[in-house]
Amino acid sequence: MASDPFDAIKGRVEDVGRRLGLDPGLVEILNRPKRELSVNFPVRMDDDTLETFHGHRVQYNMALGPCKGGLRYHPEVDLKEIRALAALMTWKCAVVGLPYGGAYGGVACSPKEMSERELESLTRRYVSEISIIIGPQADILAPDVYTDERTMSWAMDTYSMNVGYSVPGVVTGKPSAIGGSVGRGDATARGLMFIVEEVFKDRRMNLHGATVAIQGFGKVGASLAHLLGEAGCKVVAVSDSQGGTFSEVGLDIESLRLHKLSRGRVTGFGDGQDIGGRELLELECDLLVPAALGHTIDRENAKALGARMIAEAANAPVTPEADRILDAREILLLPDILCNTGGVTVSYFEWVQDLQYYFWGLEEVTTRLRDVMLRAYRQARAVAEEEDVSLRDASYMVALRRLENAYRYRGIFP
Ligand code: NAD
């Protein structure tokens, strides 16, 4: 992310807070992270050298419950970005009504260039470093960019070894063999699908045959491509960090997934035509899903965007300037804090199951996820209509009201 992504979120909270008539002192609390821990730690690499890594864990707000948030491995991880992601998590949990505050963590590293052993050592040492502030009642980790259920297994084991007994509830997104939930793997994509289906219904648009472009083909992007294909959409383009692939008749997602698995990229796919990341954004289509990194849609490319609707699977993919351009162009935007909350919702279900040592079936998880997503969307839609604001502002309004209520009942200590 280029400019400080946290500034954009703070600005939105100030605007919406003013509109709701919130106490400016409360807005000030909500616009500051509660606690930030930065750590430097060594890892012995495969060639026997020692490398020092820099990581962070930001616990943004705990008014509604324990903190919850992802863990990201990426060369560009920095405290500003992690702070912004922790703030977004706070608003996300509040929008869907989960009893959580927001957190986020990350380590600046190049995971693609590291061996499995190096990644395991890095994870174990990082988790040990931050173990003084995390825990199932304090702060629960989840997978994000370049981390997965393997990372979560190492994190859970490290925390458990340090306290002396198994603590499955300290992470979510782990394998079901060690307390993970069924349905967590594709929960973000599935949650987004429930909202997209409802929006298409609202607009009397047909999902069957709708054209879709997806930026990012990782955990979220690939699951979404699969679910959208299953719903009868034509996924005409997909990209990853190295470029994109396009097919006017729609890509065969299962073959593309196998191609990506063997080649490590989506370009060079037999049934598709290679395109650049910018071309993907400019394609005329019914729905564009950014499912890669933050701030990929900016003032420049927003003007040339070809989609009629955008669903933000990624966190903060649209800059505030781009947001205004898209609004003026009447492109409907389904905001991240509403539509990519399926993952944290099923993470919440996983945590509840871990605390009870009692596990649910897939149907129960999916039905409950659908209820949460549709309730949140309908509530935000109603506020958007009543207040004549965008779905993003409406979602922030719902979230801020929940936080305000929590502070009202809890009071300010001491
Ligand atoms: P991932 O690491 O599995 O996938 C990221 C994908 O983005 C990869 O395919 C990568 O090649 C691609 N990418 C990177 N830079 C790109 C670029 N410039 N253009 C196109 N593609 C690019 O990560 P993920 O878990 O799928 O997360 C994707 C996004 O969704 C992130 O913004 C993340 O914060 C957000 N998100 C994830 C979850 C979750 O449950 N994993 C939940 C909510 C939000």
Coordinates of C-alpha atoms and ligand atoms in Angstrom, one line a residue:
M1 CA 0.0 0.0 0.0
A2 CA 1.5 3.3 -1.0
S3 CA 0.1 6.1 1.2
D4 CA -0.6 5.4 4.8
P5 CA -3.7 3.1 4.6
F6 CA -4.5 3.9 8.2
D7 CA -5.2 7.5 7.4
A8 CA -8.0 6.5 5.0
I9 CA -9.7 4.4 7.6
K10 CA -9.3 7.1 10.3
G11 CA -10.8 9.7 7.9
R12 CA -13.8 7.5 7.3
V13 CA -14.4 6.9 11.0
E14 CA -14.2 10.7 11.6
D15 CA -16.7 11.4 8.9
V16 CA -19.1 8.7 9.9
G17 CA -18.7 9.5 13.6
R18 CA -19.6 13.2 12.9
R19 CA -22.6 12.1 10.9
L20 CA -23.8 9.9 13.8
G21 CA -23.1 12.6 16.3
L22 CA -20.7 10.5 18.3
D23 CA -18.7 12.1 21.2
P24 CA -15.4 13.3 19.5
G25 CA -13.5 11.9 22.5
L26 CA -14.9 8.4 21.6
V27 CA -14.0 8.9 17.9
E28 CA -10.4 9.7 19.2
I29 CA -10.3 6.4 21.1
L30 CA -11.6 4.5 18.1
N31 CA -9.0 6.0 15.9
R32 CA -6.1 4.8 18.0
P33 CA -4.7 1.3 18.4
K34 CA -4.9 0.0 21.9
R35 CA -1.6 -1.9 21.9
E36 CA 1.3 -2.4 19.4
L37 CA 4.1 -4.9 19.8
S38 CA 7.1 -4.9 17.3
V39 CA 9.7 -7.6 17.6
N40 CA 13.1 -8.3 16.0
F41 CA 14.1 -12.0 16.2
P42 CA 16.7 -14.3 14.7
V43 CA 16.1 -17.4 12.6
R44 CA 18.8 -19.8 11.6
M45 CA 18.6 -20.3 7.8
D46 CA 19.3 -23.5 5.9
D47 CA 22.7 -22.3 4.9
D48 CA 23.5 -21.9 8.7
T49 CA 23.5 -18.1 8.6
L50 CA 21.5 -16.1 11.1
E51 CA 18.9 -13.7 9.7
T52 CA 17.0 -11.2 11.8
F53 CA 13.4 -10.6 11.0
H54 CA 11.0 -7.8 11.9
G55 CA 7.4 -8.5 12.9
H56 CA 4.4 -6.8 14.6
R57 CA 1.2 -7.6 16.3
V58 CA -1.3 -4.8 16.7
Q59 CA -4.3 -5.2 19.1
Y60 CA -6.6 -2.5 17.9
N61 CA -9.6 -2.5 20.1
M62 CA -11.0 -4.9 22.8
A63 CA -14.3 -3.2 23.7
L64 CA -16.4 -6.0 22.2
G65 CA -14.3 -9.0 23.2
P66 CA -10.9 -10.7 22.5
C67 CA -8.9 -9.4 19.6
K68 CA -9.0 -11.4 16.4
G69 CA -7.0 -11.1 13.2
G70 CA -4.8 -12.5 10.5
L71 CA -1.0 -13.1 10.3
R72 CA 0.7 -12.0 7.1
Y73 CA 4.1 -12.9 5.6
H74 CA 5.2 -10.5 2.9
P75 CA 8.3 -8.5 2.1
E76 CA 6.3 -5.2 2.3
V77 CA 4.8 -5.8 5.8
D78 CA 5.2 -2.7 7.9
L79 CA 3.6 -1.4 11.1
K80 CA 1.4 1.1 9.2
E81 CA -0.1 -1.6 7.1
I82 CA -0.6 -3.9 10.0
R83 CA -2.2 -1.1 12.0
A84 CA -4.7 -0.4 9.2
L85 CA -5.5 -4.1 8.9
A86 CA -6.1 -4.4 12.6
A87 CA -8.4 -1.4 12.5
L88 CA -10.3 -2.9 9.6
M89 CA -10.7 -6.1 11.6
T90 CA -12.3 -4.1 14.4
W91 CA -14.9 -2.7 12.1
K92 CA -15.5 -6.0 10.3
C93 CA -16.2 -7.9 13.6
A94 CA -18.5 -5.1 14.7
V95 CA -20.4 -5.0 11.3
V96 CA -21.3 -8.7 11.5
G97 CA -21.9 -8.6 15.3
L98 CA -19.1 -10.9 16.4
P99 CA -18.0 -10.5 20.1
Y100 CA -14.5 -9.6 19.0
G101 CA -12.1 -6.7 18.7
G102 CA -9.7 -6.4 15.9
A103 CA -6.0 -7.3 15.6
Y104 CA -3.4 -8.1 12.9
G105 CA 0.1 -9.3 12.7
G106 CA 2.8 -9.7 10.2
V107 CA 6.5 -10.5 9.5
A108 CA 8.5 -8.8 6.7
C109 CA 9.9 -11.8 4.8
S110 CA 9.9 -13.4 1.4
P111 CA 8.0 -16.6 2.0
K112 CA 8.2 -17.8 -1.6
E113 CA 12.0 -17.9 -1.3
M114 CA 12.1 -19.7 2.1
S115 CA 12.1 -23.4 2.8
E116 CA 9.5 -25.1 4.8
R117 CA 11.9 -25.5 7.7
E118 CA 12.8 -21.8 7.6
L119 CA 9.1 -20.8 7.6
E120 CA 8.5 -23.1 10.6
S121 CA 11.4 -21.7 12.6
L122 CA 10.2 -18.1 11.7
T123 CA 6.7 -18.9 12.8
R124 CA 7.6 -20.6 16.0
R125 CA 10.0 -17.8 17.1
Y126 CA 7.6 -15.0 16.1
V127 CA 4.7 -16.7 18.0
S128 CA 7.0 -17.1 21.1
E129 CA 7.9 -13.4 20.8
I130 CA 4.3 -12.3 20.8
S131 CA 3.0 -15.0 23.2
I132 CA 3.1 -12.4 26.0
I133 CA 0.0 -10.7 24.5
I134 CA -1.9 -13.4 22.6
G135 CA -4.2 -16.2 23.8
P136 CA -7.7 -17.6 23.4
Q137 CA -9.2 -15.0 25.7
A138 CA -6.9 -12.2 24.5
D139 CA -6.0 -12.4 20.8
I140 CA -6.6 -15.1 18.3
L141 CA -4.5 -15.5 15.1
A142 CA -5.8 -16.5 11.6
P143 CA -4.2 -17.1 8.2
D144 CA -3.8 -14.3 5.7
V145 CA -1.5 -13.5 2.8
Y146 CA 1.1 -16.3 2.4
T147 CA 0.2 -18.0 5.7
D148 CA -2.1 -21.1 5.8
E149 CA -3.3 -24.0 8.0
R150 CA 0.3 -25.3 8.2
T151 CA 1.4 -21.9 9.7
M152 CA -1.6 -22.0 12.1
S153 CA -0.6 -25.5 13.2
W154 CA 2.9 -24.4 14.1
A155 CA 1.5 -21.3 15.9
M156 CA -0.9 -23.3 17.9
D157 CA 1.7 -25.9 18.8
T158 CA 4.2 -23.3 19.8
Y159 CA 1.8 -21.4 22.1
S160 CA 0.7 -24.8 23.6
M161 CA 4.3 -25.9 24.2
N162 CA 5.0 -22.6 26.0
V163 CA 2.0 -22.9 28.4
G164 CA 2.3 -26.7 28.8
Y165 CA -1.1 -27.9 27.4
S166 CA -3.0 -27.8 24.1
V167 CA -4.7 -24.5 23.4
P168 CA -6.6 -25.0 20.1
G169 CA -8.5 -21.7 20.6
V170 CA -5.4 -19.5 20.2
V171 CA -5.5 -19.7 16.4
T172 CA -8.2 -20.4 13.8
G173 CA -7.9 -21.7 10.3
K174 CA -6.1 -24.8 11.5
P175 CA -6.7 -28.4 10.2
S176 CA -9.7 -30.2 11.6
A177 CA -7.4 -32.9 13.1
I178 CA -6.2 -30.4 15.7
G179 CA -9.5 -28.4 16.4
G180 CA -10.1 -26.6 13.1
S181 CA -13.7 -26.2 11.8
V182 CA -15.1 -27.7 8.7
G183 CA -16.0 -25.0 6.2
R184 CA -13.2 -22.6 7.3
G185 CA -11.1 -23.1 4.1
D186 CA -13.5 -21.4 1.7
A187 CA -15.5 -19.4 4.3
T188 CA -14.4 -15.9 3.1
A189 CA -15.3 -16.8 -0.5
R190 CA -18.6 -18.5 0.5
G191 CA -19.6 -15.5 2.7
L192 CA -19.0 -13.1 -0.1
M193 CA -21.0 -15.3 -2.5
F194 CA -24.0 -15.1 -0.1
I195 CA -23.9 -11.3 -0.3
V196 CA -23.3 -11.2 -4.1
E197 CA -26.3 -13.6 -4.7
E198 CA -28.5 -11.3 -2.6
V199 CA -27.3 -8.2 -4.3
F200 CA -28.0 -9.7 -7.8
K201 CA -31.5 -10.6 -6.5
D202 CA -32.0 -7.1 -5.2
R203 CA -31.0 -5.7 -8.6
R204 CA -33.0 -8.3 -10.6
M205 CA -29.8 -9.4 -12.2
N206 CA -29.1 -13.0 -13.2
L207 CA -26.0 -14.5 -11.7
H208 CA -26.2 -17.3 -14.2
G209 CA -24.1 -16.1 -17.2
A210 CA -22.8 -13.0 -15.4
T211 CA -19.2 -12.2 -16.3
V212 CA -16.6 -11.9 -13.6
A213 CA -12.9 -10.9 -13.4
I214 CA -10.9 -11.9 -10.3
Q215 CA -7.6 -10.2 -9.2
G216 CA -5.6 -12.7 -7.1
F217 CA -5.8 -16.4 -7.3
G218 CA -4.8 -17.4 -3.7
K219 CA -6.9 -18.9 -1.0
V220 CA -9.8 -16.5 -1.4
G221 CA -9.5 -15.8 -5.2
A222 CA -9.3 -19.4 -6.2
S223 CA -12.2 -20.5 -3.9
L224 CA -14.3 -17.7 -5.2
A225 CA -13.5 -18.5 -8.8
H226 CA -14.7 -22.1 -8.1
L227 CA -17.9 -21.0 -6.3
L228 CA -18.8 -18.4 -8.9
G229 CA -18.3 -21.0 -11.6
E230 CA -20.5 -23.4 -9.7
A231 CA -23.2 -20.7 -9.6
G232 CA -23.1 -20.4 -13.4
C233 CA -21.0 -17.3 -13.7
K234 CA -18.5 -16.9 -16.5
V235 CA -15.2 -16.2 -14.9
V236 CA -13.5 -14.5 -17.9
A237 CA -10.3 -13.4 -16.3
V238 CA -8.1 -14.2 -13.3
S239 CA -4.7 -12.8 -12.3
D240 CA -1.9 -13.4 -9.8
S241 CA 1.2 -11.4 -8.9
Q242 CA 2.8 -12.4 -12.3
G243 CA 0.0 -11.6 -14.7
G244 CA -3.4 -12.7 -15.8
T245 CA -5.3 -15.1 -18.1
F246 CA -8.4 -14.3 -20.1
S247 CA -11.1 -16.3 -22.0
E248 CA -14.2 -14.7 -23.5
V249 CA -16.2 -18.0 -23.1
G250 CA -15.1 -18.4 -19.4
L251 CA -12.1 -20.1 -17.9
D252 CA -12.2 -23.7 -16.7
I253 CA -11.4 -23.1 -13.1
E254 CA -10.4 -26.6 -12.1
S255 CA -7.9 -26.9 -14.9
L256 CA -6.6 -23.4 -14.1
R257 CA -6.2 -24.4 -10.4
L258 CA -4.1 -27.4 -11.5
H259 CA -2.1 -25.2 -13.9
K260 CA -1.3 -22.8 -11.1
L261 CA -0.4 -25.7 -8.8
S262 CA 2.1 -27.1 -11.2
R263 CA 3.5 -23.8 -12.7
G264 CA 3.1 -21.5 -9.8
R265 CA 1.3 -18.9 -11.9
V266 CA -1.9 -18.4 -14.0
T267 CA -0.2 -17.1 -17.1
G268 CA 0.6 -19.6 -19.8
F269 CA -2.7 -21.4 -19.3
G270 CA -3.6 -23.4 -22.4
D271 CA -7.3 -22.4 -22.7
G272 CA -6.6 -18.7 -21.9
Q273 CA -4.9 -15.7 -23.4
D274 CA -2.2 -14.0 -21.3
I275 CA -3.2 -10.5 -20.1
G276 CA -1.6 -7.9 -17.8
G277 CA -3.0 -6.9 -14.4
R278 CA -4.2 -3.5 -15.7
E279 CA -6.0 -5.1 -18.7
L280 CA -7.9 -7.3 -16.2
L281 CA -9.2 -4.3 -14.4
E282 CA -10.3 -2.6 -17.6
L283 CA -12.3 -5.6 -18.8
E284 CA -16.0 -5.0 -19.3
C285 CA -17.7 -7.3 -16.9
D286 CA -20.6 -7.5 -14.4
L287 CA -18.5 -8.1 -11.4
L288 CA -14.8 -7.4 -10.5
V289 CA -13.4 -9.1 -7.4
P290 CA -10.1 -7.7 -6.1
A291 CA -8.8 -10.7 -4.0
A292 CA -5.1 -9.8 -3.8
L293 CA -3.4 -7.0 -1.8
G294 CA -4.5 -3.5 -0.6
H295 CA -4.8 -0.3 -2.7
T296 CA -4.6 -2.1 -6.1
I297 CA -7.5 0.1 -7.3
D298 CA -6.3 3.7 -7.2
R299 CA -7.1 7.1 -8.7
E300 CA -5.4 6.2 -12.0
N301 CA -7.0 2.8 -12.9
A302 CA -10.4 3.6 -11.3
K303 CA -11.2 5.8 -14.2
A304 CA -10.7 3.0 -16.7
L305 CA -12.3 0.2 -14.7
G306 CA -14.7 -1.8 -16.8
A307 CA -16.8 -3.6 -14.2
R308 CA -20.4 -2.7 -13.2
M309 CA -20.0 -3.9 -9.6
I310 CA -17.0 -4.5 -7.3
A311 CA -16.9 -6.9 -4.4
E312 CA -13.9 -6.3 -2.1
A313 CA -12.6 -9.7 -1.1
A314 CA -9.2 -8.2 -0.3
N315 CA -8.7 -5.9 2.6
A316 CA -8.7 -2.2 1.5
P317 CA -8.2 -2.8 -2.2
V318 CA -9.7 0.6 -3.2
T319 CA -8.0 3.9 -2.2
P320 CA -10.3 6.7 -0.9
E321 CA -9.7 8.7 -4.2
A322 CA -10.7 5.6 -6.2
D323 CA -13.7 5.2 -4.0
R324 CA -15.0 8.7 -4.9
I325 CA -14.3 8.0 -8.6
L326 CA -16.2 4.8 -8.6
D327 CA -19.1 6.4 -6.7
A328 CA -19.3 9.2 -9.3
R329 CA -19.3 6.5 -12.0
E330 CA -22.2 4.8 -10.2
I331 CA -20.2 1.5 -9.9
L332 CA -21.8 -0.4 -7.0
L333 CA -19.2 -1.3 -4.4
L334 CA -19.6 -4.0 -1.8
P335 CA -17.1 -3.0 0.9
D336 CA -14.5 -5.2 2.5
I337 CA -15.7 -4.7 6.1
L338 CA -19.0 -6.2 5.0
C339 CA -18.4 -8.7 2.2
N340 CA -15.1 -10.4 3.2
T341 CA -16.2 -11.2 6.7
G342 CA -17.1 -14.9 6.0
G343 CA -13.6 -15.9 7.1
V344 CA -13.7 -14.2 10.4
T345 CA -17.2 -15.4 11.0
V346 CA -16.3 -19.1 10.5
S347 CA -13.1 -18.4 12.6
Y348 CA -15.5 -17.3 15.3
F349 CA -17.4 -20.6 14.9
E350 CA -14.1 -22.5 15.1
W351 CA -13.1 -20.7 18.3
V352 CA -16.5 -21.4 19.9
Q353 CA -16.1 -25.1 19.0
D354 CA -12.6 -25.1 20.4
L355 CA -13.7 -23.6 23.7
Q356 CA -16.5 -26.2 24.0
Y357 CA -14.5 -29.1 22.6
Y358 CA -17.6 -29.9 20.6
F359 CA -17.6 -29.8 16.8
W360 CA -20.3 -29.0 14.2
G361 CA -21.0 -30.5 10.8
L362 CA -20.6 -28.6 7.5
E363 CA -24.3 -27.9 7.1
E364 CA -24.5 -26.2 10.5
V365 CA -21.5 -24.1 9.7
T366 CA -22.8 -23.1 6.3
T367 CA -26.3 -22.3 7.5
R368 CA -25.0 -20.2 10.4
L369 CA -22.6 -18.4 8.1
R370 CA -25.4 -17.6 5.6
D371 CA -27.5 -16.2 8.5
V372 CA -24.7 -13.9 9.7
M373 CA -23.8 -12.6 6.2
L374 CA -27.4 -11.9 5.1
R375 CA -28.3 -10.3 8.4
A376 CA -25.3 -8.0 8.2
Y377 CA -25.9 -7.1 4.5
R378 CA -29.6 -6.4 5.0
Q379 CA -28.8 -4.2 8.0
A380 CA -26.2 -2.2 6.1
R381 CA -28.6 -2.0 3.1
A382 CA -31.3 -0.6 5.3
V383 CA -29.0 2.0 6.8
A384 CA -27.7 2.9 3.3
E385 CA -31.3 3.5 2.2
E386 CA -32.4 5.4 5.3
E387 CA -29.4 7.6 5.4
D388 CA -28.8 7.9 1.7
V389 CA -25.1 6.8 2.0
S390 CA -22.9 4.2 0.3
L391 CA -22.8 0.6 1.6
R392 CA -19.3 1.3 2.9
D393 CA -20.5 4.3 5.0
A394 CA -23.6 2.4 6.1
S395 CA -21.4 -0.5 7.3
Y396 CA -19.2 1.8 9.2
M397 CA -22.3 3.3 10.8
V398 CA -23.5 -0.1 12.0
A399 CA -20.0 -0.9 13.3
L400 CA -19.5 2.5 15.1
R401 CA -22.9 2.3 16.7
R402 CA -22.0 -1.2 18.2
L403 CA -18.7 0.1 19.5
E404 CA -20.4 3.2 21.0
N405 CA -23.0 1.0 22.7
A406 CA -20.2 -1.2 24.2
Y407 CA -18.4 1.9 25.6
R408 CA -21.7 3.3 27.0
Y409 CA -22.4 0.1 29.0
R410 CA -18.8 -0.5 30.0
G411 CA -17.9 3.0 30.9
I412 CA -14.4 4.3 31.0
F413 CA -12.0 2.7 33.5
P414 CA -11.3 3.6 36.3
Ligands
NAD1 P1 -3.1 -15.6 -0.6 O1 -1.7 -15.3 -0.2 O2 -3.6 -17.0 -0.5 O3 -3.3 -15.0 -2.1 C1 -2.9 -13.8 -2.5 C2 -3.0 -13.8 -4.1 O4 -2.8 -12.5 -4.6 C3 -1.9 -14.7 -4.7 O5 -2.5 -15.4 -5.8 C4 -1.0 -13.6 -5.3 O6 -0.3 -14.1 -6.4 C5 -1.9 -12.6 -5.7 N1 -1.4 -11.2 -5.9 C6 -0.4 -10.6 -5.2 N2 -0.1 -9.4 -5.8 C7 -0.9 -9.3 -6.9 C8 -1.2 -8.3 -7.9 N3 -0.5 -7.2 -7.9 N4 -2.1 -8.6 -8.8 C9 -2.8 -9.7 -8.8 N5 -2.6 -10.7 -7.9 C10 -1.7 -10.5 -7.0 O7 -4.0 -14.6 0.3 P2 -5.6 -14.7 0.6 O8 -5.7 -15.3 1.9 O9 -6.3 -15.3 -0.6 O10 -5.9 -13.2 0.8 C11 -6.2 -12.3 -0.3 C12 -6.8 -11.0 0.2 O11 -8.0 -11.3 0.9 C13 -5.9 -10.2 1.1 O12 -6.1 -8.8 1.0 C14 -6.4 -10.7 2.5 O13 -6.1 -9.7 3.5 C15 -7.9 -10.7 2.2 N6 -8.7 -11.6 3.1 C16 -8.3 -12.9 3.3 C17 -9.1 -13.6 4.1 C18 -8.8 -15.1 4.3 O14 -9.7 -15.8 4.9 N7 -7.7 -15.6 3.9 C19 -10.2 -13.1 4.8 C20 -10.5 -11.7 4.6 C21 -9.7 -11.0 3.7

